Coordinates of C-alpha atoms and ligand atoms in Angstrom, one line a residue:
X1 CA -9.5 33.9 -69.3
X2 CA -9.7 37.5 -68.3
X3 CA -8.8 38.5 -64.5
X4 CA -10.7 41.6 -64.5
X5 CA -14.1 42.6 -65.4
X6 CA -15.9 46.1 -65.0
X7 CA -19.2 44.4 -63.8
X8 CA -17.4 42.0 -61.4
X9 CA -15.2 45.0 -60.2
X10 CA -18.2 47.1 -59.4
X11 CA -19.8 44.3 -57.4
X12 CA -16.6 43.6 -55.6
X13 CA -16.6 47.3 -54.6
X14 CA -19.6 47.0 -52.4
X15 CA -18.4 47.5 -48.8
X16 CA -19.7 45.5 -45.8
X17 CA -21.1 48.8 -44.2
X18 CA -23.4 49.0 -47.4
X19 CA -24.9 45.7 -47.0
X20 CA -27.8 46.8 -44.8
X21 CA -29.0 49.0 -47.8
X22 CA -28.7 46.2 -50.3
X23 CA -30.6 43.7 -48.1
X24 CA -33.8 45.7 -48.5
X25 CA -33.9 44.6 -52.0
X26 CA -33.6 40.9 -51.5
X27 CA -36.3 38.6 -50.5
X28 CA -35.5 35.2 -49.1
X29 CA -37.8 32.1 -49.5
X30 CA -36.5 30.8 -46.1
X31 CA -34.2 31.8 -43.4
X32 CA -32.4 35.0 -42.7
X33 CA -29.5 36.9 -44.2
X34 CA -26.2 35.4 -42.7
X35 CA -22.6 35.7 -43.5
X36 CA -21.8 37.3 -46.8
X37 CA -19.2 35.2 -48.5
X38 CA -16.7 36.6 -51.0
X39 CA -15.1 33.6 -52.4
X40 CA -14.4 29.8 -51.9
X41 CA -11.9 27.3 -52.5
X42 CA -12.4 23.5 -52.0
X43 CA -14.1 22.9 -48.6
X44 CA -13.4 26.6 -47.4
X45 CA -15.4 29.6 -47.8
X46 CA -14.0 33.3 -47.0
X47 CA -16.3 36.0 -46.0
X48 CA -16.1 39.8 -47.1
X49 CA -13.7 40.5 -44.1
X50 CA -11.6 37.4 -45.2
X51 CA -12.6 35.2 -42.3
X52 CA -12.2 31.5 -43.3
X53 CA -14.9 28.8 -42.7
X54 CA -15.0 25.1 -43.4
X55 CA -18.2 24.4 -45.3
X56 CA -19.9 21.2 -43.9
X57 CA -23.1 21.9 -45.7
X58 CA -21.6 22.0 -49.3
X59 CA -24.2 24.9 -49.7
X60 CA -27.5 23.0 -49.7
X61 CA -25.5 19.7 -50.2
X62 CA -25.0 20.8 -53.8
X63 CA -21.1 20.8 -54.3
X64 CA -19.4 17.4 -54.4
X65 CA -16.1 18.8 -55.5
X66 CA -16.3 21.8 -53.3
X67 CA -16.0 25.5 -54.1
X68 CA -14.3 26.9 -57.3
X69 CA -13.1 23.7 -58.8
X70 CA -10.5 24.5 -61.4
X71 CA -11.2 21.6 -63.7
X72 CA -15.1 22.3 -63.9
X73 CA -14.2 26.1 -64.4
X74 CA -12.1 25.1 -67.5
X75 CA -14.6 22.7 -69.0
X76 CA -17.5 25.2 -68.4
X77 CA -15.5 28.1 -69.8
X78 CA -14.8 26.0 -73.0
X79 CA -18.4 25.1 -73.4
X80 CA -19.6 28.6 -72.8
X81 CA -17.9 29.6 -75.9
X82 CA -19.8 26.9 -78.0
X83 CA -23.3 26.6 -76.7
X84 CA -25.0 27.2 -73.3
X85 CA -28.9 27.5 -73.0
X86 CA -31.1 25.5 -75.3
X87 CA -34.8 25.1 -75.4
X88 CA -36.0 21.7 -74.3
X89 CA -36.7 20.4 -77.7
X90 CA -33.4 21.5 -79.1
X91 CA -31.0 18.7 -79.1
X92 CA -27.4 18.8 -78.0
X93 CA -24.5 16.4 -77.5
X94 CA -24.0 17.2 -73.8
X95 CA -27.5 16.1 -73.0
X96 CA -27.2 13.0 -74.9
X97 CA -23.9 12.2 -73.4
X98 CA -25.1 12.9 -69.7
X99 CA -28.2 10.8 -70.2
X100 CA -26.5 7.8 -71.5
X101 CA -23.7 8.2 -68.7
X102 CA -26.4 8.5 -66.0
X103 CA -28.3 5.6 -67.4
X104 CA -25.3 3.3 -67.2
X105 CA -24.6 4.1 -63.5
X106 CA -28.2 3.5 -62.4
X107 CA -30.0 0.3 -61.8
X108 CA -30.4 -2.0 -65.0
X109 CA -33.8 -1.1 -66.2
X110 CA -33.9 2.8 -65.6
X111 CA -32.5 3.9 -68.9
X112 CA -34.5 6.9 -69.8
X113 CA -33.6 10.4 -68.4
X114 CA -35.6 13.6 -68.2
X115 CA -33.5 16.7 -67.2
X116 CA -35.2 19.5 -65.4
X117 CA -34.3 22.4 -63.3
X118 CA -34.9 21.7 -59.6
X119 CA -35.5 18.7 -57.3
X120 CA -39.1 19.7 -56.8
X121 CA -39.6 19.7 -60.6
X122 CA -38.0 16.4 -60.8
X123 CA -40.2 15.0 -58.0
X124 CA -43.3 16.4 -59.7
X125 CA -42.2 14.9 -63.2
X126 CA -41.8 11.6 -61.4
X127 CA -45.2 11.9 -60.0
X128 CA -46.6 12.7 -63.4
X129 CA -45.0 9.7 -64.9
X130 CA -46.5 7.5 -62.0
X131 CA -50.2 9.0 -62.7
X132 CA -49.6 8.2 -66.4
X133 CA -48.6 4.7 -65.9
X134 CA -50.9 3.6 -63.2
X135 CA -54.3 4.2 -64.8
X136 CA -56.8 6.0 -62.7
X137 CA -54.5 6.6 -59.7
X138 CA -54.4 10.1 -58.1
X139 CA -52.9 9.4 -54.8
X140 CA -49.4 9.0 -53.4
X141 CA -48.0 7.4 -50.2
X142 CA -45.1 9.4 -48.6
X143 CA -43.4 9.0 -45.2
X144 CA -43.2 10.9 -41.9
X145 CA -39.9 12.8 -41.8
X146 CA -39.7 12.9 -45.7
X147 CA -38.9 16.1 -47.5
X148 CA -39.3 16.5 -51.3
X149 CA -39.3 20.1 -51.9
X150 CA -41.4 23.2 -51.5
X151 CA -43.3 23.6 -54.6
X152 CA -47.1 23.5 -53.9
X153 CA -47.1 19.8 -54.6
X154 CA -44.0 18.6 -53.0
X155 CA -44.4 20.8 -50.0
X156 CA -47.4 18.8 -49.3
X157 CA -45.3 15.7 -49.1
X158 CA -42.8 17.1 -46.9
X159 CA -42.6 17.5 -43.1
X160 CA -42.9 21.2 -43.5
X161 CA -46.7 20.9 -44.2
X162 CA -47.3 19.1 -40.9
X163 CA -47.2 19.9 -37.3
X164 CA -44.0 17.9 -36.7
X165 CA -42.1 20.9 -35.5
X166 CA -44.8 21.3 -32.7
X167 CA -46.3 24.2 -34.7
X168 CA -47.3 24.6 -38.3
X169 CA -44.2 25.9 -40.0
X170 CA -44.1 28.6 -43.0
X171 CA -45.4 26.3 -45.5
X172 CA -48.7 26.3 -43.5
X173 CA -49.5 29.4 -45.7
X174 CA -50.1 27.1 -48.6
X175 CA -51.3 23.8 -46.9
X176 CA -54.7 22.8 -48.1
X177 CA -54.3 24.0 -51.6
X178 CA -53.1 20.6 -52.7
X179 CA -55.6 18.4 -50.8
X180 CA -55.6 14.7 -50.3
X181 CA -52.7 13.9 -52.7
X182 CA -50.5 12.2 -50.1
X183 CA -51.1 9.9 -47.4
X184 CA -48.2 9.6 -44.8
X185 CA -47.1 6.3 -43.4
X186 CA -44.6 5.8 -40.5
X187 CA -40.9 5.9 -41.2
X188 CA -38.5 3.3 -39.7
X189 CA -36.7 5.8 -37.4
X190 CA -34.7 3.1 -35.5
X191 CA -33.1 5.3 -32.9
X192 CA -36.6 6.5 -31.7
X193 CA -38.3 3.2 -32.1
X194 CA -39.9 2.4 -28.6
X195 CA -42.1 -0.6 -29.6
X196 CA -39.4 -3.2 -28.5
X197 CA -35.7 -3.8 -28.0
X198 CA -35.5 -5.3 -31.5
X199 CA -35.1 -2.9 -34.5
X200 CA -36.4 -5.6 -37.0
X201 CA -39.8 -5.1 -35.1
X202 CA -39.8 -1.5 -36.3
X203 CA -39.2 -2.4 -39.8
X204 CA -42.0 -4.9 -39.7
X205 CA -44.3 -2.4 -38.0
X206 CA -43.8 0.2 -40.7
X207 CA -44.1 -2.1 -43.5
X208 CA -47.4 -3.4 -42.1
X209 CA -48.7 0.1 -41.7
X210 CA -47.6 0.9 -45.4
X211 CA -49.3 -2.4 -46.4
X212 CA -52.6 -1.6 -44.4
X213 CA -52.6 1.9 -45.9
X214 CA -52.4 0.8 -49.4
X215 CA -55.1 -1.9 -48.7
X216 CA -57.6 -0.1 -46.6
X217 CA -56.4 3.4 -45.9
X218 CA -56.7 5.1 -49.3
X219 CA -59.8 5.9 -51.4
X220 CA -59.0 4.9 -54.9
X221 CA -55.6 3.5 -56.4
X222 CA -52.2 4.8 -55.4
X223 CA -49.8 5.8 -58.2
X224 CA -46.6 5.4 -56.2
X225 CA -44.8 5.5 -53.0
X226 CA -42.3 8.2 -52.6
X227 CA -39.4 7.8 -50.3
X228 CA -35.9 9.1 -49.8
X229 CA -33.6 6.1 -49.0
X230 CA -32.0 8.4 -46.4
X231 CA -34.3 11.1 -45.1
X232 CA -31.9 14.0 -45.0
X233 CA -34.0 17.1 -44.2
X234 CA -36.2 15.3 -41.7
X235 CA -33.1 14.2 -39.5
X236 CA -30.5 12.3 -41.4
X237 CA -32.5 9.1 -41.0
X238 CA -31.2 6.1 -43.1
X239 CA -34.0 3.7 -44.0
X240 CA -32.8 0.1 -43.5
X241 CA -32.2 -1.9 -46.5
X242 CA -35.0 -4.4 -45.5
X243 CA -37.5 -1.7 -45.2
X244 CA -36.6 -0.5 -48.8
X245 CA -36.9 -3.9 -50.2
X246 CA -40.2 -4.3 -48.6
X247 CA -41.4 -1.0 -50.1
X248 CA -40.5 -2.6 -53.5
X249 CA -42.5 -5.6 -52.6
X250 CA -45.5 -3.6 -51.6
X251 CA -45.5 -1.6 -54.8
X252 CA -45.4 -4.9 -56.7
X253 CA -48.3 -6.3 -54.7
X254 CA -50.4 -3.2 -55.1
X255 CA -49.5 -2.3 -58.7
X256 CA -48.0 1.2 -57.8
X257 CA -44.7 2.5 -58.6
X258 CA -41.9 3.0 -56.3
X259 CA -40.2 6.5 -56.5
X260 CA -36.8 7.1 -54.9
X261 CA -36.0 10.6 -54.3
X262 CA -32.2 10.3 -54.6
X263 CA -31.6 14.1 -54.5
X264 CA -29.5 13.9 -51.5
X265 CA -28.1 10.1 -51.6
X266 CA -26.8 10.2 -55.3
X267 CA -22.9 9.7 -54.7
X268 CA -23.0 11.4 -51.2
X269 CA -24.1 7.8 -49.9
X270 CA -20.9 6.5 -51.2
X271 CA -22.4 4.8 -54.2
X272 CA -23.7 6.4 -57.3
X273 CA -27.2 5.5 -56.3
X274 CA -28.7 4.3 -53.1
X275 CA -30.7 2.0 -55.2
X276 CA -27.7 0.1 -56.0
X277 CA -26.4 0.2 -52.5
X278 CA -29.5 -1.3 -51.1
X279 CA -30.1 -3.6 -53.9
X280 CA -33.6 -2.4 -54.8
X281 CA -34.7 -1.3 -58.3
X282 CA -37.2 1.5 -58.0
X283 CA -39.3 2.4 -60.9
X284 CA -38.4 6.1 -61.0
X285 CA -35.3 7.8 -59.5
X286 CA -35.1 11.5 -58.8
X287 CA -31.6 13.4 -58.6
X288 CA -30.5 16.9 -58.3
X289 CA -28.5 18.9 -55.9
X290 CA -24.8 18.2 -56.7
X291 CA -25.7 16.7 -59.9
X292 CA -24.8 19.8 -61.9
X293 CA -21.6 20.5 -60.0
X294 CA -23.1 23.7 -58.6
X295 CA -25.2 24.5 -61.8
X296 CA -28.9 24.1 -61.5
X297 CA -29.8 20.5 -62.9
X298 CA -32.0 17.9 -61.8
X299 CA -33.2 14.8 -63.4
X300 CA -35.5 11.7 -63.3
X301 CA -34.6 8.2 -64.6
X302 CA -37.3 5.9 -65.5
X303 CA -37.9 2.1 -65.9
X304 CA -37.8 0.9 -69.3
X305 CA -41.4 -0.6 -69.0
X306 CA -42.9 2.8 -68.3
X307 CA -44.7 5.1 -70.7
X308 CA -42.7 8.5 -70.7
X309 CA -43.9 12.0 -71.6
X310 CA -45.5 12.5 -75.0
X311 CA -44.9 15.4 -77.5
X312 CA -47.8 17.6 -76.3
X313 CA -46.4 19.6 -73.4
X314 CA -46.7 17.2 -70.4
X315 CA -43.6 18.6 -68.8
X316 CA -42.0 21.8 -70.1
X317 CA -39.5 23.8 -68.5
X318 CA -37.6 26.7 -70.2
X319 CA -34.4 26.0 -68.5
X320 CA -34.3 22.4 -68.4
X321 CA -31.7 21.9 -71.3
X322 CA -28.7 23.7 -70.4
X323 CA -25.5 22.4 -72.0
X324 CA -23.4 24.3 -69.4
X325 CA -24.8 22.6 -66.5
X326 CA -24.7 19.2 -68.4
X327 CA -21.0 19.5 -69.3
X328 CA -20.2 20.3 -65.6
X329 CA -22.2 17.2 -64.6
X330 CA -20.3 15.1 -67.0
X331 CA -16.8 16.6 -66.0
X332 CA -17.8 16.0 -62.3
X333 CA -18.5 12.3 -62.9
X334 CA -15.1 12.0 -64.7
X335 CA -13.4 13.4 -61.6
X336 CA -15.4 11.2 -59.3
X337 CA -14.6 8.2 -61.3
X338 CA -10.8 9.3 -61.9
X339 CA -10.1 10.2 -58.3
X340 CA -12.2 7.2 -56.6
X341 CA -14.2 9.8 -54.8
X342 CA -16.8 7.2 -53.9
X343 CA -14.5 5.0 -52.3
X344 CA -12.9 8.1 -50.7
X345 CA -16.5 9.1 -49.4
X346 CA -17.0 6.0 -47.7
X347 CA -13.4 5.9 -46.1
X348 CA -13.8 9.5 -44.8
X349 CA -17.4 9.0 -43.8
X350 CA -16.4 6.1 -41.7
X351 CA -13.3 8.0 -40.2
X352 CA -15.7 10.7 -39.0
X353 CA -18.1 8.1 -37.8
X354 CA -15.4 6.2 -35.6
X355 CA -14.2 9.7 -34.3
X356 CA -17.7 10.8 -33.5
X357 CA -18.5 7.4 -31.8
X358 CA -15.6 8.3 -29.4
X359 CA -17.1 11.7 -28.7
X360 CA -20.3 10.2 -28.0
X361 CA -18.8 8.0 -25.2
X362 CA -17.3 11.3 -23.8
X363 CA -20.4 13.4 -24.2
X364 CA -23.6 11.7 -23.3
X365 CA -25.7 14.5 -24.9
X366 CA -24.6 12.9 -28.3
X367 CA -27.5 10.6 -28.3
X368 CA -26.9 8.9 -31.9
X369 CA -24.5 9.3 -34.6
X370 CA -25.8 8.3 -38.1
X371 CA -23.6 8.0 -41.1
X372 CA -23.6 6.6 -44.5
X373 CA -20.9 7.9 -46.7
X374 CA -20.6 11.6 -46.2
X375 CA -24.2 11.8 -44.9
X376 CA -23.5 12.4 -41.2
X377 CA -26.1 13.3 -38.5
X378 CA -25.5 13.8 -34.8
X379 CA -28.6 13.7 -32.6
X380 CA -28.5 15.7 -29.3
X381 CA -30.5 14.6 -26.4
X382 CA -31.0 15.9 -22.8
X383 CA -30.4 12.5 -21.4
X384 CA -29.3 9.2 -23.5
X385 CA -31.6 7.0 -21.5
X386 CA -34.8 9.0 -22.1
X387 CA -33.8 10.4 -25.6
X388 CA -35.5 13.7 -24.9
X389 CA -34.3 15.8 -27.8
X390 CA -32.1 18.8 -26.9
X391 CA -33.6 21.5 -28.9
X392 CA -31.2 24.2 -27.5
X393 CA -27.8 22.5 -27.6
X394 CA -27.8 21.8 -31.3
X395 CA -28.6 25.3 -32.3
X396 CA -26.0 26.6 -29.8
X397 CA -23.3 24.3 -31.2
X398 CA -24.0 25.3 -34.5
X399 CA -23.9 29.0 -33.8
X400 CA -20.7 28.8 -31.7
X401 CA -19.1 26.6 -34.5
X402 CA -20.0 29.2 -37.1
X403 CA -18.0 31.9 -35.0
X404 CA -15.1 29.4 -34.8
X405 CA -15.2 29.0 -38.6
X406 CA -17.1 25.9 -39.0
X407 CA -20.4 25.7 -41.1
X408 CA -22.7 22.9 -39.9
X409 CA -26.1 22.0 -41.1
X410 CA -29.2 21.2 -39.2
X411 CA -31.8 18.8 -39.9
X412 CA -35.4 19.8 -40.3
X413 CA -37.8 20.5 -37.4
X414 CA -36.2 18.6 -34.5
X415 CA -33.4 21.3 -34.2
X416 CA -31.5 18.6 -32.3
X417 CA -29.8 17.0 -35.4
X418 CA -26.6 18.6 -36.6
X419 CA -25.3 17.5 -40.2
X420 CA -21.8 17.2 -41.4
X421 CA -22.1 17.0 -45.0
X422 CA -19.0 18.5 -46.7
X423 CA -17.7 18.2 -50.3
X424 CA -16.7 14.7 -51.0
X425 CA -13.2 15.9 -51.6
X426 CA -12.6 16.6 -47.8
X427 CA -9.3 15.2 -46.7
X428 CA -8.4 13.4 -43.4
X429 CA -6.6 16.5 -42.1
X430 CA -9.6 18.7 -42.9
X431 CA -12.0 16.2 -41.3
X432 CA -9.5 16.4 -38.1
X433 CA -10.1 20.4 -38.4
X434 CA -13.8 19.9 -38.5
X435 CA -13.9 17.4 -35.5
X436 CA -11.8 19.6 -33.4
X437 CA -13.8 22.8 -33.9
X438 CA -16.9 20.6 -33.5
X439 CA -15.8 19.5 -30.1
X440 CA -14.6 23.0 -29.0
X441 CA -17.9 24.4 -30.0
X442 CA -19.8 21.5 -28.1
X443 CA -17.7 22.1 -24.9
X444 CA -18.3 26.0 -25.2
X445 CA -22.2 25.2 -25.6
X446 CA -22.1 22.8 -22.6
X447 CA -20.4 25.2 -20.5
X448 CA -22.9 27.9 -21.5
X449 CA -25.8 25.6 -20.5
X450 CA -24.4 25.3 -16.9
Ligands
PLP1 C1 -34.7 14.8 -50.8 C2 -34.9 15.9 -51.5 N1 -35.9 16.0 -52.5 C3 -36.2 17.2 -53.2 C4 -35.5 18.5 -52.7 C5 -36.1 19.5 -53.5 O1 -35.0 20.2 -54.3 P1 -35.0 21.7 -54.8 O2 -34.6 22.4 -53.6 O3 -33.9 21.5 -55.8 O4 -36.3 21.8 -55.4 C6 -34.7 18.3 -51.7 C7 -34.0 19.7 -51.4 O5 -33.5 19.8 -50.3 C8 -34.4 17.2 -51.1 O6 -33.4 17.1 -50.2

């Protein structure tokens, strides 16, 4: 492998003081320009000045093995010498191998896999399969706090097209183009349930609301219910097992399909599929994010009894058959299995949760800690009794942590939920580093508040 390349050398020669000029040529789809990173290794990133950061976002939750994994690099390098991009209807062994491997890991009857390029495209493919299979259906039920992407269609199913943030967010520029496709039903957000002291009541309430909607709240048949088993972007909200099983029952009762959007739960929840963990067999599962070990790759898995796509162009994407992404995904699965990374994910996730529960006792502003595998959400409140969201504290902690070398994520519109979702390879000493910077940033933020 070459160590020096004239193209790479010319890129590396760009100086930090020249960035302002370069920024003019880049348009972002969301957010603002931030730290410019030069390299990464494992859970760490380094900026142009060499400052070190621990990355608890896995860059859009898309790197199970962290940055610059050497084994993935070797596999990809070798594959690149043989075959890379292929058109969708050209076959190749990596695609066969990955499809078979995923089917073996998924619930029993989900055995056909379609690859695509992004999560949004996967969710849309799942919706098309549902429409094909539920005759005459043109509607979908989705959940409050759900997030399924920002394509014109999936954005309409995501919180970004609602007034949940108190204002209409940027997606409002496009709301209304896709009309009447989705009907939202309430999600079982147990921490914010005020109906009674019993969380089971919240689950019943939400299932009843979904049942009422399917029965008398929709004009015409529903093709499917789309849900993330753990609502990540909307606030790191795990949906209870009984609720998810209840959704399965509702779909059976009303003849519509259950679509699990597992873009974020796949592996990170400490099991390959949340569907397995919660013992629910959906009709379709969508995966993506870390699936390609950092290469763009997403997929849907569909139930054996469903009709798939036909040969006449129902779902064509130029880049949906990339052998490099496919071998990266396979190598990553080999490593996850070899290194027992799912058990590790659960163990380290539990370790984080235990330490954060201790911090919660010390800092009443931590209203709730929610954890499943390495899906960790910390919800800040002004007062644990009233649970009024503290919209400022979370943001301040996030900014101060960044200065201290810790990259935290934030969840959706509430701005009061911070996320710790590092690569699954994070070690206990690294977790301790994260926790210690997090506490230092929290103390500094609280001192600022006074
Ligand atoms: C649950 C879920 N579904 C779908 C998507 C959309 O995926 P993509 O950004 O790859 O289109 C995301 C992205 O954050 C997601 O979290």
